[in-house]
Every structure is written in structure tokens, then in C-alpha cells.
Amino acid sequence: MCGIVGYVGPKNVSEVLIGGLERLEYRGYDSAGVALMPHSKEDVLIKRCVGRVSALKDALKSVTGDFAQGIAHTRWATHGVPSEVNAHPHKAGRTFLVHNGIIENYLEIKEELQRQGQEFESQTDTEVFAHLIENIRYKLLAGRDFESLSLPEKISNVLESLKIGTQKVEGHYAILVMVAGLEGHLFGVQAGAPLVAGKLTDSLYIGSDLQALLPHLSDMHFLPAKTIFAGQINHLDFYDFDLKKKEIPMSRIDWSPDKIAKGGFDHFMLKEIFEQPSVVADTLSGRLPTEELGFLWDDLEKHKDLWKNVDRLHFVACGTAYYAALTAKYFFEKWARIPVEVDLASEFRYRNPVFTQNTVVGVVSQSGETADTLAALRLALDEKVKTFAVCNVPGSSISREANVNYQTKAGPEIGVASTKAFSTQLAILSALAQDVARMRGTLVNWQNEAESLARVPLLLEQVLTQSKTYLDMGASLERFKTILVVGRGLMYPISLEGALKIKEISYRHAEGYAAGELKHGPIALIDSSTCAIVLNPKDDVSAKTLSNLQEIKARSGWIIGLGVEKHDAFRKECNEYLALPEADWALSPMLYVVPLQLMAYGLAKQLGCDIDKPRNLAKSVTVE
Ligand code: M6R
């Protein structure tokens, strides 16, 4: 959570920083701030505001001056309420610092600094870190005046303070540091939270995500954990935590900057829903088998080695990515006949999971930086279990650390509610399950399944032609107190995902349930103020779902059915019915989730909610 931006260069510094923060605002948006260093020897200027980046942008309108560089931050509060004083950057002597992540032992460090006479103005762990660095840096000077040092001495003074500081601090975090009197330089530490750096001949850019840098450059360094950096215009040095220099290769990012604009849509979420046909096509493109070639993955040798002898598959993920994994369980079990477990990452990492010698652990993540998912992956790697990732953000920690990465090609997903990333996860997991089944000889007609999968983008286009109907239906849900989304088989994880979409952007009470489970408790919720969205694509559990529908009806629940055009037995039992194209069993999750996404959007819009930035949420959950 939280977004970090840093810039040194000839452009208007506050414009570059604010532009970066706006593109990172999905990471946190309860307060924001900048520290701007003037070209002259005047004091560094700090501006901080409670609320959105737009409030900071307004506050900066009155600021004049010629600035050489700056650091900026948009916050998702962990320690201390959202307030101006708790907003970043924090200042301690010459040190200006922004921070992402958590300093676990900050109270201990704070008390030690307080014993030395240090006073604090905020409740944050960040301010403690700033004072710690400044305290160490000052002591290292041993009475010498910082201004009197040569440039290499100044740089080494800061680097040494970062080295000692990181030894004292516990937790997963990233910091970006600017030091008054050291114009043209920025420093930072990647200790478990992402940092990306890039340079041009006349400038230096730092960000917590590639989106911060994207309009300015496409070649970037994704800093691995345990990296300290010192940067200046056209120059970046990377060190390990003992300050031994190291090389970090540059990665080329082919995300075009127009992908991070709304492109005429009211919200990123709506734009991203409509992008689903094309990003699913991009994700499958070049990977599905042709007559001559089998499935094509980026590194075929690693892929074959990963799945050789697999006897058990363990998926781990959070939120929407977890529901994609839960859907994939049905694919892998049916086609590849592998026992599959699916765990929430926050549970998995603390419950001492059992691995067999040939277990494969797969993590699914849009951002590739979700703290619990990353920790689960590292746990598996520590246990020497083979791992793979299904990850969307290139260069992210999860995509780099897993043994094999199957990249989804959803492009940047800005809306906090995940939509297109989910569809691409389902598409790639489906193709993967088919290929693993092919290799194991458990799916004879794998070519047919792959051909069927290739039709998804077209079917999605067809579903989206009905978008107005789904949006209007969503708006009409306003009258219900509770919304249940129910289904069986593949529709069970989709019901969970549909309910998550409704709650996170409209704040309405919604529950996803396995239809057969209703009578074990949740049926008590049903009365005339309840709407049940029943997902029933005429599959082999369809008749069972119809019986569950009757149970809802008998208790006065209002029923919205989602099914195929020709399914009279279902249609006639529903109060309202939304028809979807007929499709093979494995395609239904990708098709049925789209009306649910649009209904959630329609409801949230009707209720006047902040759709792209729902309250209390952040796109990338980089804290536990
Ligand atoms: O980046 P990840 O896929 O690892 O994120 C996982 C969840 O935090 C994410 O899916 C979250 O649940 C979304 N807000 C759902 O819309």
C-alpha cells in the first residue's frame, strides 16, 4: 500500500510528482504529500494534505519556486489516523523520507530515540525511521560539518546511515530519502516492498510501481529485496545491505501510457471491464496449441520440469486472485486428475502446510506484491517446493521469485476492484490445466478444449453488447438489504467473486454461497428484502441449483437468474432473467462474471460511491 514517487531533473518537479501520485493513487488515498528541494540553498518545502492527491495538487497551486527535485507519497494509513501530521514526507534534520510498509520494532526505536531527547510530532513508524537515519547520519559525521564534506563523502555519509539504519529496523518496507544539502541525489532502500528506478540523460525517476515511471521511460530497474540505492541524473548505483555494489538488470516494459488513462470511460473499472475481450485474447495469444505445435509457454523447459511427476497442487492467493485459483481447482481436478488445495495466503503462511515431494505450489496475483501471497511463495521456496506464479505486473516480486511465471497480459489494472486481471487469470489457468492434463495423458480431447477456450474473446464481446441491461439491473438492486449470489460447481467461486465486487464498490451487504449450502444457515437471511442472483449455466449440476432456487423462492426472496437463452425451466422460476451465450463448461466462469461486475458497477454508481477508490481499500496490499 502507499505510493512513492521521486524525481530529479529539468521538468516542473511538482507536476512530475503529482502526475506520478495520481497514477499511484489506487495504492492508497487517505492523505498525500511532497517535499520539494529548491535549486537555491533555501529550505526544502513540505506540503501535506489529508484526502486525495487532488487536494495536494490544489494546495501546490500557490507554491512558486524553482525546484531541482522532490519526493512524494500517497498514504494508506497503518500507524496513525489519516491527518496532515501523519502524512508523508517526514522530516528529521536534513533527512526527508517517504515510506511504504511497516516498521515492526518502531516503538522500541522510538523509545530509544526519546531517551536521547528526540521529540516526535506524529504517530507514524515513518517519522521514527526518519529520525533514526538522521541520528545515525549525524553521529557518523563525528563533529564535522556536512556542508564541508566533499560530494563522495556526503554520499557515503548517507549510504552508511542507511546501512546501519536497515540493520536496526525490522519489517518489510521501502523508503525513499532526500537529504538537504545534497542536491541532485536521491537514496532509498528496498526491504521487502517494491521500488522501481529509471534514468534518462537529464533525469532520475523513482517509484513504488512502474506506473509512476511509465509515461517517462520504458526501461526500468526493479529493485530486488535487500537493496540500497544512490541515484542522480543519468546514474544509479545499487548495493546490498553491506554496501557491496551489485548490478540490477534493466527490464523493458511494453505497457503503453494510454493504458493508464480512462479513455473516455467514467471510471477505470468500467474501462477495464470492457477491455476483457482484448486482454484475454492477448493472454492466450501465442500460447494455445496449433496443429503443429503444442501449448507454448515462455520457458518451455522450465514448464516441463515444473509439472514432471506432480502429484499434488497447492494454490495460494488473496481476494479475487483466490477466487481465480478456486475456479482453477475445478479445471485441474477434472482434466489433470491432480488433487488440488486452495488456500488464502494469510492462512497458509501460518499453518505449517504439508508438502509431498512432488507438490507444486502456484500463487496467483495481479500485482505480484501482495504481502501475504509473497510470503506464502517464499515459504514454499524455503521448503524447496517447486513453485509457479500467475502474475500480471512484469518485474514484480512474485513474478521474479517464483520458479516459473505465467504472465497474464491484462496490462495495468488501475481500478481497485479487480476485473480484467481476474478474466486473464481464469484464461491462463484454464490453458495451463489443459496442458498439464495433456502431458499426464488424462485429457484425450485437449485440442477441442483449447479450441473452445480460443472462442472466449468473441463470447465476451457478445456478453458486453448487453452491458446496459446489466448496469440497469445493478442499479435496481438498490432496493434490497441483502444480495446473495449463489451457484454450484464452477459457479460457486464466481458467486464469491460477484459478491466481493458488490461489497467492495457499493458497500451493500452481499454474500456469495454454494447454492447447496444455503440451507445450512444463510437461508435464515432470506425474506422479501433479499435478492438472490442465481448463476445457472445449464450444466450437470443445473437441476440441483433449480431446487435451491425453489428454497429461496419459498422464503420470498427476489430472484435474478443468469443462464442461457434456452432454459425455460430456469427462466420461468426467476423474477428477472439475464440470458448469456451458450458455451462449454469451462468457459462459463469467464462469461458469467462479466454481468456480475457490471451489476456491481451499476449499483455502486446508483449509490454514488467512489468506484475506482472504494473506502478503506488499496489496490495492492503490501502489508500483512
Ligand atoms: O494483487 P493481488 O491479485 O495479489 O491482490 C489480491 C487482492 O488484494 C485483490 O484481488 C483484491 O481482493 C481486489 N480488491 C478485489 O477486487
XYZ file of C-alpha atoms and ligand atoms in Angstrom:
640
model
C 0.000 0.000 0.000
C 1.012 3.661 -0.327
C 2.582 5.150 -3.404
C 6.076 6.603 -3.611
C 7.443 8.904 -6.318
C 10.811 10.631 -6.610
C 12.192 12.847 -9.365
C 15.351 14.793 -10.164
C 15.504 16.685 -13.446
C 14.654 19.701 -15.548
C 10.863 19.287 -15.754
C 8.431 21.035 -13.415
C 9.126 18.925 -10.317
C 5.750 19.219 -8.635
C 3.953 18.379 -11.891
C 6.024 15.216 -12.343
C 5.463 14.195 -8.723
C 1.730 14.894 -8.748
C 1.360 13.061 -12.079
C 3.117 10.057 -10.543
C 0.961 10.187 -7.409
C -2.211 10.365 -9.483
C -1.205 7.188 -11.283
C -0.379 5.524 -7.964
C -3.387 6.790 -6.052
C -5.024 3.360 -6.311
C -2.422 2.195 -3.780
C -3.722 4.439 -1.020
C -5.574 7.689 -0.851
C -6.192 8.957 2.636
C -3.502 11.646 2.595
C -0.669 12.803 0.377
C 2.423 14.986 0.496
C 5.550 16.234 -1.250
C 8.963 17.580 -0.259
C 10.482 19.916 -2.866
C 14.143 20.918 -2.879
C 14.841 24.352 -4.399
C 17.844 24.955 -6.678
C 18.957 27.695 -4.324
C 20.142 26.879 -0.828
C 16.691 27.674 0.519
C 14.906 25.237 2.805
C 13.181 22.164 1.437
C 9.454 22.824 1.222
C 6.975 20.288 2.555
C 3.254 20.257 1.653
C 0.931 17.625 3.095
C -2.836 17.231 2.916
C -5.500 14.924 4.238
C -7.540 13.332 1.468
C -6.918 12.731 -2.195
C -3.988 13.719 -4.371
C -6.279 16.334 -5.934
C -6.264 18.201 -2.579
C -2.468 18.239 -2.643
C -2.491 19.384 -6.261
C -4.717 22.320 -5.296
C -2.514 23.177 -2.332
C 0.544 23.255 -4.596
C -1.035 25.811 -6.924
C 0.036 28.602 -4.586
C 3.627 27.329 -4.381
C 6.139 29.158 -6.532
C 9.835 28.421 -6.813
C 12.433 26.745 -8.915
C 12.815 23.194 -7.675
C 15.593 20.753 -8.514
C 13.959 17.602 -7.236
C 11.430 16.129 -4.859
C 9.873 13.125 -3.211
C 6.148 12.424 -2.846
C 3.754 9.984 -1.243
C 0.111 8.933 -1.205
C -0.818 7.130 2.004
C -2.950 4.216 3.147
C -2.793 4.595 6.920
C -1.328 1.833 9.058
C 0.167 3.617 12.111
C -1.755 6.761 12.994
C -5.007 8.167 11.631
C -5.067 9.957 8.277
C -4.029 13.504 9.247
C -1.671 16.164 7.975
C 0.850 15.458 10.680
C 0.872 11.726 9.937
C 1.122 12.236 6.173
C 4.492 11.745 4.469
C 7.159 13.048 3.787
C 8.562 13.153 7.306
C 11.443 15.426 8.159
C 14.231 14.844 10.644
C 17.081 17.386 10.484
C 18.404 17.174 6.921
C 16.601 13.935 6.186
C 13.287 13.854 4.271
C 11.718 10.446 3.984
C 8.700 8.678 2.481
C 7.910 5.112 3.307
C 5.828 2.135 2.266
C 5.324 -0.901 4.533
C 5.625 -1.427 8.265
C 8.463 -0.961 10.738
C 7.640 -3.663 13.270
C 10.005 -2.541 16.042
C 9.329 1.174 15.681
C 8.151 1.611 19.282
C 11.390 0.191 20.626
C 13.434 2.512 18.371
C 11.199 5.447 19.225
C 11.739 4.921 22.952
C 15.493 4.704 22.468
C 15.488 7.964 20.476
C 13.190 9.597 23.046
C 15.668 8.667 25.778
C 18.252 10.606 23.749
C 15.932 13.633 23.796
C 14.266 13.247 20.416
C 10.709 14.555 20.127
C 8.117 13.250 17.665
C 5.138 15.019 16.169
C 3.301 12.110 14.529
C 2.109 8.622 15.489
C 3.799 7.032 12.493
C 6.536 4.455 12.246
C 7.823 6.512 9.291
C 8.826 9.502 11.381
C 10.743 7.139 13.664
C 12.649 5.808 10.655
C 13.474 9.360 9.501
C 14.850 10.277 12.925
C 16.778 7.037 13.173
C 18.539 7.662 9.847
C 19.222 11.303 10.725
C 20.517 10.351 14.158
C 22.925 7.778 12.706
C 23.991 10.072 9.888
C 24.710 12.891 12.314
C 26.719 10.659 14.635
C 28.769 9.351 11.697
C 29.849 12.917 10.979
C 31.719 12.879 14.296
C 31.505 16.645 14.678
C 32.290 17.538 11.056
C 30.007 19.921 9.220
C 28.030 18.108 6.468
C 28.359 21.122 4.143
C 32.147 20.999 4.397
C 32.327 17.377 3.134
C 33.265 16.516 -0.445
C 30.479 15.074 -2.621
C 31.689 11.436 -2.284
C 31.949 11.937 1.499
C 28.390 13.254 1.647
C 27.087 10.313 -0.384
C 28.983 7.849 1.762
C 27.639 9.513 4.939
C 24.071 8.941 3.747
C 24.711 5.414 2.481
C 26.355 4.384 5.770
C 23.397 5.759 7.726
C 21.024 3.720 5.541
C 23.128 0.610 6.019
C 23.157 0.938 9.822
C 19.511 2.030 9.896
C 18.317 -1.026 7.958
C 20.237 -3.257 10.371
C 18.270 -1.798 13.286
C 14.858 -1.833 11.655
C 12.620 -4.919 11.415
C 9.808 -5.317 8.901
C 9.065 -5.249 5.203
C 9.287 -1.798 3.704
C 10.681 0.569 1.106
C 11.933 4.093 1.762
C 12.940 6.984 -0.438
C 15.227 9.594 1.094
C 16.258 13.098 0.130
C 18.951 14.941 2.079
C 19.069 18.724 2.298
C 22.449 19.952 1.041
C 22.768 17.081 -1.422
C 21.073 18.496 -4.492
C 20.686 16.137 -7.430
C 20.662 12.948 -5.353
C 18.042 10.530 -4.047
C 18.583 7.440 -1.918
C 16.433 4.516 -0.954
C 16.059 1.064 0.478
C 14.029 -1.884 -0.820
C 13.489 -4.192 2.123
C 10.508 -6.235 1.016
C 8.268 -3.575 -0.548
C 8.649 -2.692 -4.232
C 10.780 0.084 -5.670
C 11.416 0.788 -9.333
C 14.113 3.148 -10.629
C 14.958 4.534 -14.029
C 17.106 7.280 -15.515
C 17.486 9.380 -18.613
C 20.440 11.536 -19.609
C 18.904 14.509 -17.821
C 16.780 12.939 -15.108
C 16.172 10.304 -12.450
C 12.805 8.711 -11.633
C 11.895 6.522 -8.667
C 8.535 4.925 -7.925
C 6.919 2.261 -5.836
C 5.316 0.895 -9.043
C 6.152 1.025 -12.680
C 3.037 3.154 -13.326
C 4.800 6.091 -11.661
C 7.544 5.941 -14.292
C 5.590 4.716 -17.290
C 4.918 7.914 -19.225
C 8.551 8.966 -18.838
C 10.501 5.818 -19.630
C 10.095 2.173 -20.547
C 13.446 0.766 -19.329
C 13.454 0.313 -15.571
C 15.285 -1.434 -12.765
C 13.008 -3.457 -10.465
C 14.926 -3.474 -7.215
C 15.083 -6.855 -5.523
C 14.663 -7.069 -1.741
C 17.716 -6.073 0.313
C 18.873 -3.318 -1.998
C 20.119 0.156 -1.123
C 20.421 2.632 -3.961
C 22.025 6.006 -4.575
C 20.711 7.818 -7.629
C 21.378 11.006 -9.533
C 20.682 12.279 -13.030
C 21.678 9.547 -15.506
C 23.344 7.468 -12.811
C 22.188 4.775 -10.400
C 24.282 2.702 -8.014
C 22.839 -0.380 -6.327
C 24.230 -2.013 -3.179
C 23.415 -4.955 -0.961
C 22.840 -4.379 2.752
C 26.638 -4.499 3.370
C 27.067 -1.730 0.791
C 28.733 -4.054 -1.689
C 27.900 -2.826 -5.202
C 25.607 -5.015 -7.273
C 24.153 -4.994 -10.758
C 20.411 -4.942 -11.333
C 19.447 -5.584 -14.949
C 17.103 -3.259 -16.741
C 13.681 -4.540 -17.839
C 11.785 -3.187 -20.821
C 8.100 -2.563 -20.169
C 5.780 -2.605 -23.138
C 2.715 -1.162 -21.365
C 1.676 1.854 -23.379
C 0.994 5.012 -21.326
C -2.533 5.356 -22.812
C -3.468 2.198 -20.880
C -3.277 4.241 -17.698
C -5.817 6.808 -18.866
C -9.600 6.409 -18.609
C -10.022 6.717 -22.368
C -13.477 8.301 -22.272
C -14.951 5.966 -19.625
C -16.312 7.365 -16.372
C -14.172 5.010 -14.333
C -11.138 2.798 -14.792
C -13.231 -0.131 -13.593
C -15.702 0.252 -16.460
C -12.906 0.682 -18.990
C -11.207 -2.430 -17.627
C -14.422 -4.476 -17.807
C -14.690 -3.540 -21.483
C -11.047 -4.431 -22.104
C -11.691 -8.049 -21.158
C -12.110 -9.492 -24.666
C -8.833 -7.983 -25.847
C -6.733 -8.775 -22.756
C -7.979 -12.364 -22.648
C -7.006 -12.622 -26.325
C -3.569 -11.126 -25.536
C -3.093 -13.566 -22.658
C -3.928 -16.599 -24.778
C -2.237 -15.357 -27.924
C 0.754 -17.459 -28.955
C 0.161 -19.907 -26.121
C -2.687 -22.088 -27.338
C -1.741 -25.110 -29.446
C -1.809 -25.128 -33.219
C -1.936 -28.287 -35.324
C 1.862 -28.472 -35.499
C 2.764 -27.172 -32.048
C 1.596 -27.901 -28.513
C 0.922 -25.220 -25.917
C 3.668 -22.600 -25.998
C 4.892 -21.124 -22.741
C 7.633 -18.545 -22.316
C 10.153 -21.047 -20.961
C 9.085 -24.483 -22.135
C 11.920 -26.378 -20.439
C 11.154 -24.879 -17.029
C 7.456 -25.501 -17.636
C 8.007 -29.193 -18.393
C 10.302 -29.594 -15.406
C 7.769 -27.937 -13.101
C 4.955 -30.329 -13.938
C 7.025 -33.526 -14.286
C 5.794 -36.040 -11.686
C 3.442 -33.541 -9.987
C 1.200 -35.393 -7.533
C -0.420 -32.511 -5.700
C -1.145 -28.871 -6.468
C -1.469 -26.193 -3.865
C -2.832 -22.785 -4.900
C -2.340 -19.760 -2.674
C -3.718 -16.255 -3.236
C -5.852 -13.434 -1.781
C -9.137 -11.799 -2.736
C -10.161 -12.039 -6.358
C -6.974 -13.933 -7.245
C -8.011 -16.526 -4.645
C -11.331 -16.975 -6.428
C -9.474 -17.461 -9.720
C -7.430 -20.191 -8.026
C -10.584 -21.738 -6.578
C -12.039 -21.892 -10.100
C -8.821 -23.446 -11.407
C -9.193 -26.255 -8.853
C -12.182 -27.491 -10.889
C -10.134 -27.386 -14.123
C -7.109 -29.189 -12.709
C -9.111 -31.828 -10.887
C -11.416 -32.590 -13.789
C -8.855 -32.553 -16.583
C -5.497 -33.331 -14.996
C -6.778 -35.503 -12.122
C -4.422 -33.866 -9.624
C -5.581 -33.283 -6.050
C -5.774 -29.533 -5.568
C -5.878 -27.468 -2.403
C -6.599 -23.756 -2.455
C -5.598 -21.550 0.442
C -5.905 -17.951 1.433
C -2.337 -16.719 1.652
C -2.883 -15.151 5.074
C -3.873 -18.585 6.440
C -1.454 -20.739 4.506
C 1.667 -18.947 5.684
C 0.903 -19.512 9.371
C -0.431 -23.056 9.338
C 2.569 -25.261 8.631
C 1.277 -26.796 5.378
C 2.215 -30.332 4.382
C 4.039 -30.814 1.080
C 4.773 -34.061 -0.699
C 7.993 -34.492 -2.660
C 6.202 -33.673 -5.902
C 3.884 -30.938 -4.699
C 3.703 -27.842 -6.871
C 2.691 -24.546 -5.255
C 1.040 -21.962 -7.509
C 0.472 -18.388 -6.402
C -1.921 -16.092 -8.230
C -1.594 -12.324 -8.013
C -2.400 -9.337 -10.178
C 0.114 -7.007 -8.556
C 2.776 -9.553 -7.715
C 3.374 -7.629 -4.488
C 0.607 -8.777 -2.124
C 2.458 -9.281 1.157
C 0.739 -12.491 2.253
C 0.951 -14.107 -1.184
C 4.622 -13.205 -1.471
C 5.286 -14.621 2.000
C 3.454 -17.842 1.050
C 5.576 -18.151 -2.073
C 8.759 -17.640 -0.049
C 7.611 -20.252 2.463
C 7.236 -22.787 -0.350
C 10.593 -21.813 -1.845
C 12.261 -22.211 1.564
C 10.763 -25.717 1.763
C 12.317 -26.451 -1.662
C 8.875 -26.995 -3.174
C 8.519 -26.243 -6.894
C 6.573 -23.034 -7.434
C 4.898 -21.075 -10.171
C 3.156 -17.742 -10.344
C 0.288 -16.413 -12.389
C 1.092 -12.770 -12.208
C 0.187 -9.640 -14.147
C 2.734 -6.974 -13.287
C 6.044 -7.562 -15.048
C 9.080 -7.258 -12.840
C 7.050 -7.633 -9.638
C 8.474 -9.583 -6.699
C 6.214 -12.615 -7.163
C 6.887 -12.846 -10.899
C 10.633 -12.695 -10.260
C 10.820 -15.072 -7.324
C 8.608 -17.968 -8.460
C 10.392 -20.780 -10.320
C 8.136 -20.247 -13.327
C 5.981 -17.233 -14.104
C 2.964 -17.478 -16.378
C 2.315 -13.842 -17.095
C -1.209 -12.638 -17.656
C -1.435 -9.827 -20.185
C -4.149 -7.705 -18.613
C -1.942 -4.592 -18.776
C -2.188 -2.021 -15.984
C -5.265 -2.530 -13.806
C -5.981 0.732 -12.022
C -9.497 0.246 -10.608
C -9.175 -1.105 -7.076
C -11.800 -3.717 -7.883
C -10.094 -6.362 -9.956
C -11.916 -7.276 -13.179
C -9.788 -7.828 -16.263
C -6.966 -9.360 -14.224
C -9.440 -11.999 -12.999
C -10.542 -12.931 -16.534
C -6.958 -13.271 -17.700
C -6.123 -15.400 -14.646
C -9.024 -17.714 -15.477
C -7.945 -17.899 -19.129
C -4.331 -18.764 -18.423
C -5.176 -21.199 -15.628
C -7.599 -22.965 -17.925
C -4.960 -23.287 -20.680
C -2.419 -24.451 -18.123
C -4.736 -27.120 -16.728
C -5.367 -28.368 -20.264
C -1.664 -28.583 -20.989
C -0.850 -30.353 -17.707
C -3.686 -32.799 -18.436
C -2.278 -33.307 -21.951
C 1.163 -34.090 -20.517
C -0.321 -36.504 -17.986
C -2.497 -38.156 -20.624
C -5.680 -37.535 -18.631
C -7.459 -35.368 -21.207
C -7.838 -37.007 -24.584
C -9.682 -34.170 -26.316
C -7.382 -31.375 -25.121
C -7.307 -29.860 -28.615
C -11.088 -29.397 -28.517
C -10.886 -27.767 -25.100
C -8.160 -25.427 -26.343
C -10.192 -24.529 -29.433
C -13.152 -23.799 -27.220
C -11.010 -21.560 -24.993
C -9.887 -19.582 -28.037
C -13.534 -18.538 -28.560
C -13.723 -16.706 -25.217
C -12.802 -13.225 -26.510
C -15.628 -13.405 -29.078
C -18.122 -14.620 -26.495
C -17.049 -11.852 -24.127
C -17.721 -9.296 -26.876
C -21.176 -10.819 -27.206
C -21.813 -10.587 -23.441
C -20.704 -6.954 -23.400
C -23.264 -5.987 -26.039
C -25.815 -6.367 -23.202
C -23.890 -4.103 -20.820
C -26.710 -1.550 -20.463
C -29.107 -4.273 -19.270
C -26.631 -5.442 -16.622
C -25.847 -1.895 -15.467
C -29.563 -1.096 -15.115
C -30.187 -4.351 -13.301
C -27.336 -3.441 -10.927
C -28.874 -0.026 -10.232
C -32.188 -1.727 -9.414
C -30.529 -3.730 -6.631
C -30.596 -0.562 -4.550
C -33.918 -1.623 -3.024
C -32.544 -4.776 -1.398
C -30.998 -5.052 2.040
C -29.061 -8.229 1.275
C -27.824 -9.614 -2.019
C -26.961 -13.288 -2.261
C -25.053 -14.641 -5.231
C -25.335 -18.409 -5.499
C -24.180 -21.170 -7.789
C -22.759 -24.663 -7.846
C -19.576 -26.138 -9.304
C -17.684 -23.558 -11.350
C -20.373 -21.032 -10.474
C -19.525 -21.276 -6.768
C -16.226 -19.345 -6.965
C -17.884 -16.957 -9.423
C -20.649 -16.280 -6.897
C -17.971 -15.434 -4.321
C -16.261 -13.111 -6.780
C -19.571 -11.458 -7.755
C -20.450 -10.821 -4.107
C -16.962 -9.419 -3.436
C -17.379 -6.967 -6.335
C -20.735 -5.805 -4.935
C -19.481 -5.291 -1.389
C -16.198 -3.628 -2.204
C -17.522 -0.936 -4.514
C -21.145 -0.428 -3.396
C -20.750 -1.243 0.351
C -24.024 -3.212 0.143
C -24.234 -6.441 2.084
C -23.616 -9.271 -0.359
C -22.699 -12.915 0.174
C -21.503 -15.489 -2.279
C -22.663 -19.012 -1.472
C -22.523 -22.515 -2.827
C -26.203 -22.988 -3.682
C -26.385 -26.312 -1.846
C -25.015 -24.749 1.331
C -27.786 -22.150 1.746
C -29.955 -24.392 3.869
C -27.122 -24.853 6.352
C -27.504 -21.332 7.684
C -27.675 -18.397 5.282
C -31.223 -19.250 4.255
C -32.176 -17.595 7.560
C -31.270 -14.255 5.943
C -33.868 -14.594 3.216
C -37.030 -12.527 3.245
C -38.613 -10.108 0.806
C -35.733 -7.658 1.263
C -33.281 -10.232 -0.122
C -32.269 -10.567 -3.727
C -30.658 -13.803 -4.871
C -28.666 -13.755 -8.075
C -28.688 -17.371 -9.210
C -25.934 -18.485 -11.600
C -27.055 -21.499 -13.555
C -25.447 -22.137 -16.943
C -27.320 -25.387 -17.705
C -24.509 -27.672 -16.714
C -24.557 -31.063 -14.990
C -25.495 -29.561 -11.600
C -28.194 -27.343 -13.065
C -31.142 -29.358 -11.722
C -29.685 -29.200 -8.217
C -29.345 -25.414 -8.477
C -33.012 -25.221 -9.519
C -34.039 -26.996 -6.298
C -32.045 -24.467 -4.289
C -33.772 -21.673 -6.192
C -37.112 -23.056 -5.012
C -35.914 -22.863 -1.428
C -35.155 -19.161 -1.892
C -38.457 -18.527 -3.641
C -40.425 -20.226 -0.895
C -38.996 -17.661 1.523
C -39.989 -14.622 -0.606
C -36.519 -13.897 -1.987
C -36.412 -11.936 -5.268
C -34.646 -13.996 -7.922
C -32.470 -12.751 -10.745
C -31.397 -15.653 -12.919
C -28.267 -15.722 -15.051
C -28.450 -18.536 -17.545
C -28.560 -19.433 -21.214
C -31.223 -18.258 -23.642
C -32.972 -21.593 -23.922
C -33.552 -22.791 -20.402
C -37.261 -22.413 -19.762
C -37.307 -24.494 -16.600
C -34.945 -21.969 -15.026
C -36.226 -18.800 -16.657
C -39.841 -19.318 -15.564
C -38.845 -19.573 -11.899
C -36.975 -16.243 -11.878
C -38.404 -12.795 -11.246
C -35.900 -11.405 -13.743
C -33.698 -13.235 -16.183
C -30.457 -12.330 -17.943
C -29.545 -14.544 -20.882
C -25.946 -15.319 -21.740
C -24.480 -17.157 -24.737
C -24.324 -20.953 -24.630
C -20.775 -22.082 -24.029
C -18.746 -25.117 -22.974
C -18.471 -25.953 -19.280
C -15.022 -24.418 -18.753
C -15.897 -21.064 -20.353
C -18.823 -20.214 -18.095
C -16.741 -18.593 -15.291
C -15.281 -16.046 -17.711
C -18.689 -15.221 -19.164
C -20.825 -15.201 -16.013
C -18.519 -12.943 -14.043
C -18.975 -10.064 -16.517
C -22.686 -9.350 -15.757
C -21.820 -9.511 -12.053
C -19.014 -6.961 -12.496
C -21.380 -4.672 -14.404
C -24.201 -5.110 -11.890
C -21.828 -4.207 -9.050
C -20.720 -1.162 -11.034
C -24.333 -0.141 -11.800
C -25.300 -0.427 -8.135
C -22.257 1.498 -6.914
C -22.922 4.254 -9.433
C -26.569 4.431 -8.399
C -25.469 4.791 -4.777
C -22.929 7.493 -5.658
C -19.915 5.510 -4.465
C -16.312 6.274 -5.332
C -15.971 3.308 -7.668
C -12.278 3.351 -8.544
C -11.220 4.158 -4.991
C -13.557 2.439 -2.554
C -13.292 3.482 1.069
C -10.723 1.708 3.257
C -9.191 -0.196 0.342
C -5.961 -0.055 -1.590
C -5.154 -1.851 -4.793
C -2.044 -3.592 -3.676
C -1.990 -4.906 -0.124
C 1.692 -4.839 0.699
C 1.220 -5.083 4.467
C 0.132 -8.180 6.398
O -2.607 -8.085 -6.490
P -3.299 -9.329 -5.992
O -4.013 -10.064 -7.066
O -2.379 -10.240 -5.227
O -4.391 -8.784 -4.986
C -5.208 -9.668 -4.267
C -6.380 -8.943 -3.642
O -5.930 -7.943 -2.787
C -7.289 -8.321 -4.698
O -7.760 -9.266 -5.599
C -8.489 -7.648 -4.008
O -9.311 -8.594 -3.408
C -9.288 -6.802 -5.005
N -9.667 -5.558 -4.393
C -10.513 -7.474 -5.469
O -11.267 -6.700 -6.336
